[in-house]
Each structure stands twice: as structure tokens, then as C-alpha cells.
JSON list of C-alpha atoms in Angstrom, two decimals:
[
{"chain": "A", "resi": 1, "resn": "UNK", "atom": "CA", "xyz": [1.00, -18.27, 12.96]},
{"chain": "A", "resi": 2, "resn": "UNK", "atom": "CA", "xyz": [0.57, -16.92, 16.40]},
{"chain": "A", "resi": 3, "resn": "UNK", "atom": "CA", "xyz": [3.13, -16.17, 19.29]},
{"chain": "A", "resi": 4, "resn": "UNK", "atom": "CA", "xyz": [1.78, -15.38, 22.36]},
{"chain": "A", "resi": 5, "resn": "UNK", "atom": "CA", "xyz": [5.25, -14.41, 23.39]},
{"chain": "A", "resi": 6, "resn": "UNK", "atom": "CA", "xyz": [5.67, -11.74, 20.61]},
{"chain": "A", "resi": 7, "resn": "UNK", "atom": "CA", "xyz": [5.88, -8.16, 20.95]},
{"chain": "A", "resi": 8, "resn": "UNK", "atom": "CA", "xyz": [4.61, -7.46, 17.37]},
{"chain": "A", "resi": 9, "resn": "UNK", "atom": "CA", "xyz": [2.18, -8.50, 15.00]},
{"chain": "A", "resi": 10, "resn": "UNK", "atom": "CA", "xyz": [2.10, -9.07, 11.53]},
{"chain": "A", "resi": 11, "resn": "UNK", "atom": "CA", "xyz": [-0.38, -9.27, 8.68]},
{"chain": "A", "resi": 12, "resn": "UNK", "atom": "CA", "xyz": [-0.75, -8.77, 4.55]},
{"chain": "A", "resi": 13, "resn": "UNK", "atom": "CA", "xyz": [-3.24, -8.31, 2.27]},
{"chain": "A", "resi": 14, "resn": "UNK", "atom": "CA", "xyz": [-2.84, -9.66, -1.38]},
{"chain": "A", "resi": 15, "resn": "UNK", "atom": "CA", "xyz": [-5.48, -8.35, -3.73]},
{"chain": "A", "resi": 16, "resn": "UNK", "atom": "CA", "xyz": [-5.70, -10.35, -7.30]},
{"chain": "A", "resi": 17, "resn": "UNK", "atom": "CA", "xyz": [-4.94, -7.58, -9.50]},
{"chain": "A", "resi": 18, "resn": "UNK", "atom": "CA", "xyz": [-1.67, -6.15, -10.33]},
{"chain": "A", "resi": 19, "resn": "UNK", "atom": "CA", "xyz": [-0.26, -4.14, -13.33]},
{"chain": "A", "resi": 20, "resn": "UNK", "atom": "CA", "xyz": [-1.36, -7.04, -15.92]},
{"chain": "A", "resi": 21, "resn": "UNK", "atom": "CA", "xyz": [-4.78, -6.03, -15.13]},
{"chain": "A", "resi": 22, "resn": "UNK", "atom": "CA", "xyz": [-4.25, -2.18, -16.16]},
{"chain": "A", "resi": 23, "resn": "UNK", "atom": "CA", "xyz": [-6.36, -1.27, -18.91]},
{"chain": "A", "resi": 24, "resn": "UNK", "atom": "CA", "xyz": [-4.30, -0.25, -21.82]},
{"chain": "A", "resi": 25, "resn": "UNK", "atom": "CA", "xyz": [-5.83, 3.44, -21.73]},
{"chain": "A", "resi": 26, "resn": "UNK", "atom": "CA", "xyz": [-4.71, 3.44, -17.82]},
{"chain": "A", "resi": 27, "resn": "UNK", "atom": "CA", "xyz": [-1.16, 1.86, -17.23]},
{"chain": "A", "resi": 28, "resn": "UNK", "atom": "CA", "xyz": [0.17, 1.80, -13.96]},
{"chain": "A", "resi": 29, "resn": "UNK", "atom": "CA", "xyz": [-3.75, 2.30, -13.14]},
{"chain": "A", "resi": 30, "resn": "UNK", "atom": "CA", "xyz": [-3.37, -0.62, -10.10]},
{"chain": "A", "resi": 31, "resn": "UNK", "atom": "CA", "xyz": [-0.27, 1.68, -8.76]},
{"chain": "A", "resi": 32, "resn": "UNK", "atom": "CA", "xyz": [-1.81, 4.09, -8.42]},
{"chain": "A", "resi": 33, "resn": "UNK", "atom": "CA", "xyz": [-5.01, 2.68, -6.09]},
{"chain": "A", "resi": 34, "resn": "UNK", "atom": "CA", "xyz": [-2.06, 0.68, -4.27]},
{"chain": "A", "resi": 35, "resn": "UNK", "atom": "CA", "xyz": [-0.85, 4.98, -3.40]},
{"chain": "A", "resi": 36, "resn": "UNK", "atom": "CA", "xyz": [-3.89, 6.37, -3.40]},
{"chain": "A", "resi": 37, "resn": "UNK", "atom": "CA", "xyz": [-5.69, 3.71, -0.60]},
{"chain": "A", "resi": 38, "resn": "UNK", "atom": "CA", "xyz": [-3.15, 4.68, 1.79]},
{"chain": "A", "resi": 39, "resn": "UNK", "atom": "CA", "xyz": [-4.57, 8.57, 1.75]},
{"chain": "A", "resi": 40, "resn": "UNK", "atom": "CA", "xyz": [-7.46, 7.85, 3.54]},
{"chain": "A", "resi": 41, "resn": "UNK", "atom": "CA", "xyz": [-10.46, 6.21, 4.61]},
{"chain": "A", "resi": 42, "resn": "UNK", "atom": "CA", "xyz": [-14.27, 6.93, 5.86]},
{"chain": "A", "resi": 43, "resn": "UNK", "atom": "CA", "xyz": [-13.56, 5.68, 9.02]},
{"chain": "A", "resi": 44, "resn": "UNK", "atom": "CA", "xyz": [-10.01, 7.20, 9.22]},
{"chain": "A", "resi": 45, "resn": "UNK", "atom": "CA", "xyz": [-9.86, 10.27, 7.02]},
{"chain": "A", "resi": 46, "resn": "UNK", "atom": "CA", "xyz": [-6.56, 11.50, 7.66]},
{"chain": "A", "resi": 47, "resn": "UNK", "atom": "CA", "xyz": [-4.29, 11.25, 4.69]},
{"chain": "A", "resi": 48, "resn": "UNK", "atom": "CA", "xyz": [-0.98, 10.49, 7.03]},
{"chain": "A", "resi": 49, "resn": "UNK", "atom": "CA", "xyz": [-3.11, 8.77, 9.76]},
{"chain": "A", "resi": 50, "resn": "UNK", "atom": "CA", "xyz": [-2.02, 5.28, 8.78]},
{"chain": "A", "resi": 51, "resn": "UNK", "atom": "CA", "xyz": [1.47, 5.94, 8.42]},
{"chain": "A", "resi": 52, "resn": "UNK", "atom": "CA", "xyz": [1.63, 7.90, 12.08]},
{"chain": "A", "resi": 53, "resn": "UNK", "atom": "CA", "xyz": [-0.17, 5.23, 13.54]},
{"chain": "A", "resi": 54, "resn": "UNK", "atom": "CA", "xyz": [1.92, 2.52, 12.53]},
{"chain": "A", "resi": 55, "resn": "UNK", "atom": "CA", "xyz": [5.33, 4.80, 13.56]},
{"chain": "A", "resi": 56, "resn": "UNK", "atom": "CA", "xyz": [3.89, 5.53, 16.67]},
{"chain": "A", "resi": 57, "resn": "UNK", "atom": "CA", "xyz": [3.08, 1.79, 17.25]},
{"chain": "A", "resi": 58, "resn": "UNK", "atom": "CA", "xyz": [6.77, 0.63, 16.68]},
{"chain": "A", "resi": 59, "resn": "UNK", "atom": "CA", "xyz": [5.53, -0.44, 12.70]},
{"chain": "A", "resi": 60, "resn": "UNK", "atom": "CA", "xyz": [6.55, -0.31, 9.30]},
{"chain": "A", "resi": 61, "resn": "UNK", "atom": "CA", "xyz": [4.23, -0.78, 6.75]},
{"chain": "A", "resi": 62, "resn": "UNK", "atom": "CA", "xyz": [4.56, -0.99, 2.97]},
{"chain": "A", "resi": 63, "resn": "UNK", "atom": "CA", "xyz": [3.07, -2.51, -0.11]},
{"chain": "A", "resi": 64, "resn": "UNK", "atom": "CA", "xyz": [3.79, -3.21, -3.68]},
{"chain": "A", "resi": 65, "resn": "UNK", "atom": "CA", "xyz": [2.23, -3.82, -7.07]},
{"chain": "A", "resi": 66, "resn": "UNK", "atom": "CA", "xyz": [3.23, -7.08, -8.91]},
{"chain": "A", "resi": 67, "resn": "UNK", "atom": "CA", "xyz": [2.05, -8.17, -12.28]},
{"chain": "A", "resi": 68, "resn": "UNK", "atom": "CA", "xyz": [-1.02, -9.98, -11.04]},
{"chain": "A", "resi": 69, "resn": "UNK", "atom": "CA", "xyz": [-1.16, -9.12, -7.40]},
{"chain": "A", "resi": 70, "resn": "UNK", "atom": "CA", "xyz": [-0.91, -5.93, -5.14]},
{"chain": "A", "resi": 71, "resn": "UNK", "atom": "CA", "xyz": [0.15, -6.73, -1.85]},
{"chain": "A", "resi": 72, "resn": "UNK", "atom": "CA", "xyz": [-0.08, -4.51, 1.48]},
{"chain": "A", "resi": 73, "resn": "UNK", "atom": "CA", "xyz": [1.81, -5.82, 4.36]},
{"chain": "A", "resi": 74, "resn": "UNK", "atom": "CA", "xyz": [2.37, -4.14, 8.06]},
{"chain": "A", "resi": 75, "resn": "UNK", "atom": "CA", "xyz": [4.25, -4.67, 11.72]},
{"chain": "A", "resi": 76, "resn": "UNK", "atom": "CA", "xyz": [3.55, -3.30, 14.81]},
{"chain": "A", "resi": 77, "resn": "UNK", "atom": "CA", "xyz": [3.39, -3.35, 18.58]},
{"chain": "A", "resi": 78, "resn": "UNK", "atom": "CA", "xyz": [0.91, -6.13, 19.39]},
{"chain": "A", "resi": 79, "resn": "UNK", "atom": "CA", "xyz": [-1.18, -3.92, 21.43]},
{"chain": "A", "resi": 80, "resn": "UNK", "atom": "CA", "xyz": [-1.94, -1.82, 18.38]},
{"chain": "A", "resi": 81, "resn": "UNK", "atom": "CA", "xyz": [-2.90, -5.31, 16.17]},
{"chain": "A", "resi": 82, "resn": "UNK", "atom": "CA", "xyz": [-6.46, -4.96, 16.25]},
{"chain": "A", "resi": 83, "resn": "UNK", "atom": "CA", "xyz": [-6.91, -1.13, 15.57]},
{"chain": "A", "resi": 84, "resn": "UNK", "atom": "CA", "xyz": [-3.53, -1.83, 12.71]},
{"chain": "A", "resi": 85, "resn": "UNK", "atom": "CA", "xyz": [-6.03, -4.48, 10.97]},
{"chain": "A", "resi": 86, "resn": "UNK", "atom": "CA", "xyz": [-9.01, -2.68, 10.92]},
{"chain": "A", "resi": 87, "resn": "UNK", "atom": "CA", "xyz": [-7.56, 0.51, 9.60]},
{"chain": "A", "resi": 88, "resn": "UNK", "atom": "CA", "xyz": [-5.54, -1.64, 6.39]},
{"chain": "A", "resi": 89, "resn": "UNK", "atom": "CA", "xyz": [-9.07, -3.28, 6.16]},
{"chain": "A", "resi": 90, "resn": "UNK", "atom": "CA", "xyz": [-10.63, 0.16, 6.08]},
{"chain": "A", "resi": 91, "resn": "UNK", "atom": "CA", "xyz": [-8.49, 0.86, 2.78]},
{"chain": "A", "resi": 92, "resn": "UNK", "atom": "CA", "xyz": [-11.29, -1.36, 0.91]},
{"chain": "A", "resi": 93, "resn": "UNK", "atom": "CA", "xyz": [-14.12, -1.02, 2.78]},
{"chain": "A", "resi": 94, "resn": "UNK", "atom": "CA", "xyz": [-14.04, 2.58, 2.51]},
{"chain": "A", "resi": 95, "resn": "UNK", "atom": "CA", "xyz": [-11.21, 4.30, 0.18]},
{"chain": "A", "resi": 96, "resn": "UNK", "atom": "CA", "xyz": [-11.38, 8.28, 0.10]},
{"chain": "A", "resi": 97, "resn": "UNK", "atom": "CA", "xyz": [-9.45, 9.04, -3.18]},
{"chain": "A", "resi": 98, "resn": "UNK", "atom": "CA", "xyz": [-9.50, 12.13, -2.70]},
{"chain": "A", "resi": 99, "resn": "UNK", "atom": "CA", "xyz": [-8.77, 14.06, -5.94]},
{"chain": "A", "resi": 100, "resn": "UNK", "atom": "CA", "xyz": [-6.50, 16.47, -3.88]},
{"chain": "A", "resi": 101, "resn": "UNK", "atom": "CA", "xyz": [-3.42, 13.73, -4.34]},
{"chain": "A", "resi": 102, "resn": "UNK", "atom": "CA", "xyz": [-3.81, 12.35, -8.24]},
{"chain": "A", "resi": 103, "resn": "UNK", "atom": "CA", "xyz": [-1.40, 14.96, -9.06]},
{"chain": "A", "resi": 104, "resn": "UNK", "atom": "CA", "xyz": [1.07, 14.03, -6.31]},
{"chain": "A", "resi": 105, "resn": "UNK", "atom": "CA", "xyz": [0.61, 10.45, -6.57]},
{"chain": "A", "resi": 106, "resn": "UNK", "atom": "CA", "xyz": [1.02, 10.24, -10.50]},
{"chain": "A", "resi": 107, "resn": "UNK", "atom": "CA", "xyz": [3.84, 11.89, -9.80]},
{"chain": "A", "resi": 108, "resn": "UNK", "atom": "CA", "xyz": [5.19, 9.53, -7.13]},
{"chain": "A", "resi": 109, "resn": "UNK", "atom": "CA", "xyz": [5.18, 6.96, -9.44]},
{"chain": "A", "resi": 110, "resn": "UNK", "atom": "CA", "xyz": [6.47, 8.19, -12.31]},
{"chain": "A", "resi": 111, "resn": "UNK", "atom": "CA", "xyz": [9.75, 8.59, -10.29]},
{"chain": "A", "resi": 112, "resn": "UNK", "atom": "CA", "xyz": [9.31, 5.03, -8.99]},
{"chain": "A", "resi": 113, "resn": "UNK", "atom": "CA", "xyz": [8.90, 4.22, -12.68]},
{"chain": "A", "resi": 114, "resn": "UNK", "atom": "CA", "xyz": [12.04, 6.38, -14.27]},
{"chain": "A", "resi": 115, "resn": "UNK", "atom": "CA", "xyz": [13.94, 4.38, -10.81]},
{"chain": "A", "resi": 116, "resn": "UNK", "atom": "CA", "xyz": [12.72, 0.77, -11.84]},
{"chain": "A", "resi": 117, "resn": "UNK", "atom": "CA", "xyz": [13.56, 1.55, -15.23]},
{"chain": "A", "resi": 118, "resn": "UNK", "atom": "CA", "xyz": [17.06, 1.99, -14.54]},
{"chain": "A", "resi": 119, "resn": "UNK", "atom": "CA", "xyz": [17.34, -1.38, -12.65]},
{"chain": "A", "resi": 120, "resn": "UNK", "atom": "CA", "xyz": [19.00, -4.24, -14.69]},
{"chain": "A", "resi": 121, "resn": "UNK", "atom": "CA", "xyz": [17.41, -6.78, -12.41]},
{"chain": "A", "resi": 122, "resn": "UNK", "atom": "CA", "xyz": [13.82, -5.77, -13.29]},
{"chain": "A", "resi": 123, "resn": "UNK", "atom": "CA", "xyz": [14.66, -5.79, -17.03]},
{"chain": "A", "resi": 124, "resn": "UNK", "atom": "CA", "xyz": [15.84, -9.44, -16.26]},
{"chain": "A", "resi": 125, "resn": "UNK", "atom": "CA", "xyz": [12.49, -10.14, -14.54]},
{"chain": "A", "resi": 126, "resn": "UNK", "atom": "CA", "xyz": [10.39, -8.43, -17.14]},
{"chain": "A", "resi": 127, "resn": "UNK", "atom": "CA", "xyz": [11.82, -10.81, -20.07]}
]
């Protein structure tokens, strides 16, 4: 869909392969590429690049891991559009994973893990 008239732009990015495809030795192993692609690219190697970007473009950004999908999905000023796509497209033509955030990242999502958890809605889902 295209607005000419629009002040933003919008795009996603599903990727088929969400938490059913963790390999039992490795749970929550597509969470943590859905964190860890966000810290960095060869093209744009600064771990908090895309997230400035985006905020400094009017944006939000976000992304989530389903059971078979992980989907990335961002806003921002139309001007920024082009440079927006090609640095979310940059997340899998050229991931860092830089070993400097594992431990911060596991982390992260243990406590998004130990949240969900708590939710009676997801336990709902889950069944």
C-alpha cells in the first residue's frame, strides 16, 4: 500500500522460523538472533545505530518471535524510508553478533521469559 500523502512509512519482515524451530539443546535459540540482529551490522556497526536512527526519524521499531515466525516491523518519517529499509535489510545480509552482548541478551530474555510466564493469556495461547 502506498500513500503519497503520508508522512511515514511502514514495512515488516517475517522470517519462517520462530521458537518451534529451536533445537532442543538451544531453546529460545530464534530469540535470541531476533535480539542479537538488532546489535549491529557490516554496513552499520553501531550496536544502538538502528534504534537512534529510527528515534531520530520520528520511528518506532520492534519485533517479536512467534512459534513459527519472527517478525521485525518499523515506522518512520518517509524521508528516512529508504536508508530505514536498507539498514533492517542489513540485519540479514550482514549480522555482527558480536559476542560482547550474549551475556546481556540471554539475560534480556530470560526476564521477558520469567514476564510471559506470569501472563494467563499466553498460558491460554500455549494450550
Amino acid at each position: 500500500v502506498q500513500d503519497t500523502q503520508s508522512l511515514y512509512a511502514s514495512f515488516a519482515l517475517a522470517v519462517r522460523a520462530g521458537s518451534f524451530d529451536d533445537p532442543p539443546e538451544l531453546p529460545g535459540l530464534m530469540h535470541f538472533i531476533e535480539h542479537m540482529v538488532f546489535l549491529g551490522t557490516a554496513k552499520y556497526p553501531d550496536p544502538e545505530g538502528f534504534d537512534k536512527f529510527v528515534a531520530e526519524n520520528g520511528g518506532d521499531q520492534n519485533a517479536y518471535t512467534a512459534d513459527e515466525a519472527t517478525v521485525y516491523y518499523v515506522e518512520l518519517s518517509e524521508e528516512a524510508a529508504d536508508e530505514g529499509l536498507d539498514r533492517l535489510a542489513d540485519f540479514f545480509r550482514a549480522p555482527l553478533f558480536k559476542s560482547d552482548f550474549v551475556e546481556k541478551e540471554v539475560h534480556a530474555i530470560d526476564s521477558e521469559h520469567a514476564k510471559n510466564v506470569q501472563d494467563p493469556g499466553r498460558r491460554v495461547y500455549e494450550v
